[in-house]
Every structure is written in C-alpha cells, then in structure tokens.
Coordinates of C-alpha atoms in Angstrom, one line a residue:
Chain L
Q23 CA -29.2 8.9 107.7
V24 CA -28.4 6.0 105.4
Q25 CA -25.0 4.5 106.0
L26 CA -23.2 1.6 104.6
V27 CA -20.0 0.6 106.5
Q28 CA -17.7 -1.9 104.8
S29 CA -15.0 -4.2 106.2
G30 CA -11.3 -3.3 106.0
A31 CA -8.6 -3.8 103.5
E32 CA -7.5 -7.3 102.6
V33 CA -4.4 -8.8 101.0
K34 CA -4.8 -12.2 99.4
K35 CA -2.7 -14.6 97.4
P36 CA -3.7 -15.7 93.9
G37 CA -6.1 -18.6 94.1
A38 CA -7.5 -17.6 97.5
S39 CA -10.9 -16.2 98.4
V40 CA -12.1 -13.0 100.0
K41 CA -15.2 -12.0 101.9
V42 CA -16.2 -8.4 102.2
S43 CA -19.0 -7.2 104.5
C44 CA -21.3 -4.2 104.3
K45 CA -23.3 -3.2 107.3
A46 CA -26.4 -1.0 106.6
S47 CA -28.0 1.5 109.0
G48 CA -30.5 4.3 108.8
Y49 CA -33.1 2.5 106.8
T50 CA -35.1 -0.7 106.6
F51 CA -32.6 -3.2 105.3
S52 CA -35.2 -5.6 103.9
N53 CA -36.8 -3.0 101.7
Y54 CA -33.9 -2.5 99.4
A55 CA -31.2 -4.3 97.5
I56 CA -27.5 -4.3 98.0
H57 CA -25.3 -4.0 94.9
W58 CA -21.6 -4.7 94.7
V59 CA -19.4 -2.7 92.3
R60 CA -15.7 -2.7 91.9
Q61 CA -13.1 -0.2 90.7
A62 CA -9.6 -1.3 89.6
P63 CA -6.8 1.2 90.2
G64 CA -7.3 4.1 87.8
Q65 CA -10.2 2.4 86.1
G66 CA -14.0 2.8 85.9
L67 CA -16.8 1.2 87.8
E68 CA -17.8 -2.4 87.1
W69 CA -21.0 -4.0 88.3
I70 CA -20.6 -7.4 90.0
G71 CA -24.1 -8.3 91.2
R72 CA -26.9 -7.6 93.6
I73 CA -29.0 -9.2 96.3
I74 CA -32.6 -8.2 97.1
A75 CA -32.3 -8.1 100.9
G76 CA -35.9 -9.0 101.6
N77 CA -36.0 -12.3 99.8
G78 CA -32.4 -13.1 99.1
N79 CA -32.8 -13.2 95.4
T80 CA -29.4 -12.7 93.7
K81 CA -28.3 -11.6 90.2
Y82 CA -24.7 -11.7 89.0
S83 CA -22.9 -10.1 86.1
Q84 CA -21.9 -12.8 83.6
T85 CA -18.3 -11.7 84.1
F86 CA -18.4 -13.0 87.7
Q87 CA -20.9 -15.8 87.4
G88 CA -19.5 -18.9 89.1
R89 CA -16.8 -17.0 91.0
V90 CA -18.9 -14.8 93.3
T91 CA -21.5 -15.3 95.9
I92 CA -23.5 -12.4 97.4
S93 CA -25.4 -13.2 100.6
R94 CA -27.1 -11.3 103.5
D95 CA -28.0 -11.6 107.1
T96 CA -31.2 -9.6 107.7
S97 CA -30.9 -9.9 111.5
A98 CA -27.6 -8.0 111.3
S99 CA -28.6 -5.7 108.4
T100 CA -25.4 -6.9 106.7
A101 CA -24.6 -8.0 103.2
Y102 CA -21.6 -10.0 102.1
M103 CA -19.6 -10.6 98.9
D104 CA -17.4 -13.7 98.5
L105 CA -15.0 -13.7 95.5
Y106 CA -13.2 -17.0 94.8
R107 CA -10.1 -18.0 92.8
L108 CA -8.6 -14.6 93.1
R109 CA -6.3 -13.3 90.3
S110 CA -4.0 -10.3 90.3
D111 CA -6.5 -8.4 88.1
D112 CA -9.1 -8.7 90.9
T113 CA -7.1 -6.1 92.8
S114 CA -9.7 -3.3 93.2
V115 CA -11.7 -1.3 95.6
Y116 CA -15.0 -3.1 96.2
F117 CA -18.0 -0.9 96.9
C118 CA -21.4 -2.0 98.3
A119 CA -24.3 0.3 97.5
R120 CA -28.0 0.5 98.2
G121 CA -30.3 -0.3 95.4
Y122 CA -34.0 0.2 94.6
V123 CA -36.1 -0.4 91.5
G124 CA -34.8 2.6 89.7
G125 CA -31.1 2.6 90.5
I126 CA -28.3 2.7 93.1
D127 CA -28.2 5.6 95.5
H128 CA -26.1 5.4 98.7
W129 CA -22.6 3.9 98.6
G130 CA -20.3 2.4 101.2
Q131 CA -16.8 3.8 101.7
G132 CA -15.1 1.0 99.7
S133 CA -12.8 -1.9 100.7
L134 CA -9.5 -2.4 99.0
V135 CA -8.7 -6.0 98.1
T136 CA -5.1 -6.5 96.9
V137 CA -4.2 -9.8 95.2
S138 CA -0.4 -10.4 95.2
S139 CA 1.9 -13.3 95.6
Chain G
Q8 CA -23.3 -6.8 78.9
S9 CA -21.0 -4.1 77.4
A10 CA -20.1 -0.9 79.2
L11 CA -21.9 2.2 78.2
T12 CA -19.8 4.6 76.1
Q13 CA -18.7 7.9 77.6
P14 CA -16.0 10.3 76.3
P15 CA -12.8 9.9 78.4
S16 CA -12.5 13.6 79.1
A17 CA -14.5 16.9 79.1
S18 CA -13.5 20.4 80.1
G19 CA -15.0 23.8 80.6
S20 CA -14.2 27.1 82.1
L21 CA -15.5 28.4 85.4
G22 CA -19.0 29.6 85.0
Q23 CA -19.5 27.8 81.6
S24 CA -21.5 24.7 80.8
V25 CA -20.4 21.3 79.8
T26 CA -22.3 18.3 78.6
I27 CA -21.2 14.6 79.0
S28 CA -22.8 11.9 76.8
C29 CA -23.5 8.3 77.6
T30 CA -24.4 6.0 74.8
G31 CA -25.8 2.6 75.2
T32 CA -28.3 0.3 73.3
S33 CA -32.0 -0.5 73.3
S34 CA -31.2 -3.2 75.8
D35 CA -30.1 -0.6 78.4
V36 CA -30.3 3.2 78.1
G37 CA -32.8 3.2 75.3
G38 CA -35.0 0.5 76.9
Y39 CA -35.5 1.9 80.4
N40 CA -35.9 5.2 82.2
Y41 CA -33.4 4.0 84.8
V42 CA -30.3 6.1 83.9
S43 CA -28.3 7.5 86.8
W44 CA -25.2 9.8 87.0
Y45 CA -22.5 9.7 89.6
Q46 CA -19.7 12.1 90.6
Q47 CA -16.6 10.7 92.0
H48 CA -13.7 12.6 93.6
P49 CA -10.3 10.9 94.0
G50 CA -10.2 8.4 96.8
R51 CA -13.9 8.7 97.5
A52 CA -17.1 6.7 96.8
P53 CA -19.3 7.8 94.0
K54 CA -22.1 10.2 94.8
L55 CA -25.5 10.1 93.1
M56 CA -26.2 13.3 91.1
I57 CA -29.1 12.2 88.8
F58 CA -31.5 9.3 89.0
E59 CA -34.2 8.0 86.7
V60 CA -32.9 10.0 83.8
T61 CA -33.7 13.5 85.0
K62 CA -34.3 13.6 88.7
R63 CA -32.0 15.2 91.2
P64 CA -31.6 13.9 94.8
S65 CA -32.1 16.5 97.5
G66 CA -28.9 18.5 98.0
V67 CA -27.7 18.3 94.4
P68 CA -27.6 21.8 92.9
D69 CA -30.0 22.5 90.0
R70 CA -26.9 23.3 88.0
F71 CA -26.9 19.6 87.3
S72 CA -29.4 18.5 84.7
A73 CA -29.8 15.5 82.5
S74 CA -31.8 14.1 79.6
K75 CA -32.2 11.1 77.3
S76 CA -32.9 10.6 73.6
G77 CA -33.1 7.1 72.2
N78 CA -30.0 5.2 73.3
K79 CA -28.1 8.3 74.4
A80 CA -28.2 10.0 77.8
S81 CA -26.6 13.3 78.6
L82 CA -25.5 15.2 81.8
T83 CA -25.1 18.9 81.7
V84 CA -23.3 20.9 84.3
S85 CA -24.0 24.6 84.2
G86 CA -22.2 27.4 85.9
L87 CA -19.1 25.3 86.4
Q88 CA -17.4 25.5 89.7
A89 CA -14.0 24.3 90.8
D90 CA -15.5 21.5 92.9
D91 CA -17.3 20.1 89.9
E92 CA -14.0 18.6 88.8
G93 CA -13.9 14.9 89.1
D94 CA -15.0 11.7 87.3
Y95 CA -18.5 11.2 86.2
Y96 CA -20.1 7.9 85.5
C97 CA -23.4 7.0 84.0
S98 CA -25.3 3.8 84.8
S99 CA -28.3 2.1 83.5
Y100 CA -30.6 -0.8 84.2
A101 CA -30.2 -3.5 81.4
D102 CA -32.1 -6.5 80.2
N103 CA -32.4 -9.5 82.5
S104 CA -32.0 -7.6 85.7
N105 CA -28.4 -6.5 84.9
W106 CA -26.9 -3.1 85.6
V107 CA -24.1 -1.5 83.6
F108 CA -21.8 1.5 84.0
G109 CA -20.1 3.8 81.6
G110 CA -16.4 4.0 81.3
G111 CA -16.3 7.3 83.1
T112 CA -15.5 10.9 82.0
K113 CA -12.9 13.0 83.7
L114 CA -14.2 16.6 84.0
T115 CA -11.7 19.3 84.2
V116 CA -12.6 22.9 85.1
V117 CA -10.1 25.3 83.6

C-alpha cells in the first residue's frame, strides 16, 4: 500500500531554515509527483509546491517562491522540502502528498514545525 | 493564486443530506476537471474523498458525490453519519501548474 512517512517535529528560531523529509513506499516513486502542503494551527490547507519525481521539475506557489526548495533523491524514494528565513507565522504542520496529473491522493502523516524565539 | 471559497460551516441531521460548495474562477475550478475533495478529522492528515470532479476512490462510500457547474464545485454527503463530521476541503488545479485549496468547511452532524 502507498505510504508516505515524514520526518519528526522541529523547533526553529526565527531566521533559521528547516528541512522536512518524506519517504515514499508502495509505488514507483518516479512515476508520480510529491506535493508539499501546510496547515497553520486551526487554519486551512495551503499549497507550497511540488516536484515531479521522475525528472525533478519543480513548481512553487508564488507565496513561497524564493524561500523554499523542494528536491528529491530517487534512489531513496524520498522528497525534501527546505524552507528558509523562518518566521513565527511559518509555524504549521507540513504535509507531503503524492500527486498525479489529476490531483493529490495519498498524504503523509504531517510534520510539525514550530518557529519560536 | 487566491484560495477557493467555501462556506466556513455546514450542518445536517443524522440520515439527512448536506451540500458543500466550492467557488473558484475560470483559471481553476471552471477551467479544468481536476477538482478534488478531502475530509480531515482533527489531528489527522486529509483523506481523498472525490477526485477529478466526480470520481470516488475505492473504499469511499457512494453516500459521497460531487459535481461541477461553471466555476462552482459541490460535494454532497447523503445519509449523514456521525463519522462524517470533520473538515472538508476542495482543491483544484490552476493555471501555470499551480494548485489551490479552499478555506475549508466544518461539517457538523447534529
């Protein structure tokens, strides 16, 4: 079965960077995309960007352009999201999710990133 | 890219039906047949309930149905059950390879 297992919770200071990982199993990693979506406490879902695992092509939301990098290691079936220059309002649960042409289907369990001085 | 518009809340009685709307623009909902709906329970990851406007993944009850007209998509939950309570989000593909989510609707089963 499709599984996406994310790295654990992180606590960072404002201005720092964070890297969240997402290990995929149960399907051919290179045949799909990985999306990153975040959810601030008590708020809705916000799309950050995606990487096409097969060719590494990335697309970022304008909101995060310049402050995020999504990458992947196909040999490890793992995707990564780096977010830079963290602010307190970046405190959120960050989800990775599998994507295909028509949408986003399976989701990881989420990784809480807390930004606090 | 602006978020899709959903009502903040919806409610229905056990066994009744409720419909949640999701309004976008011709650059997202109206322009593509790539609207999805997700259910989220507190502290959990979203779960795909509908994809490509009307399709249900295996395992999702046929009490969940959806449609689209113009820039507006809708999710209908029939025969409401207690476990249907939760937050529901729509999502759509948008111009220039973007994806956008709705603000979410909290469904209460009374």
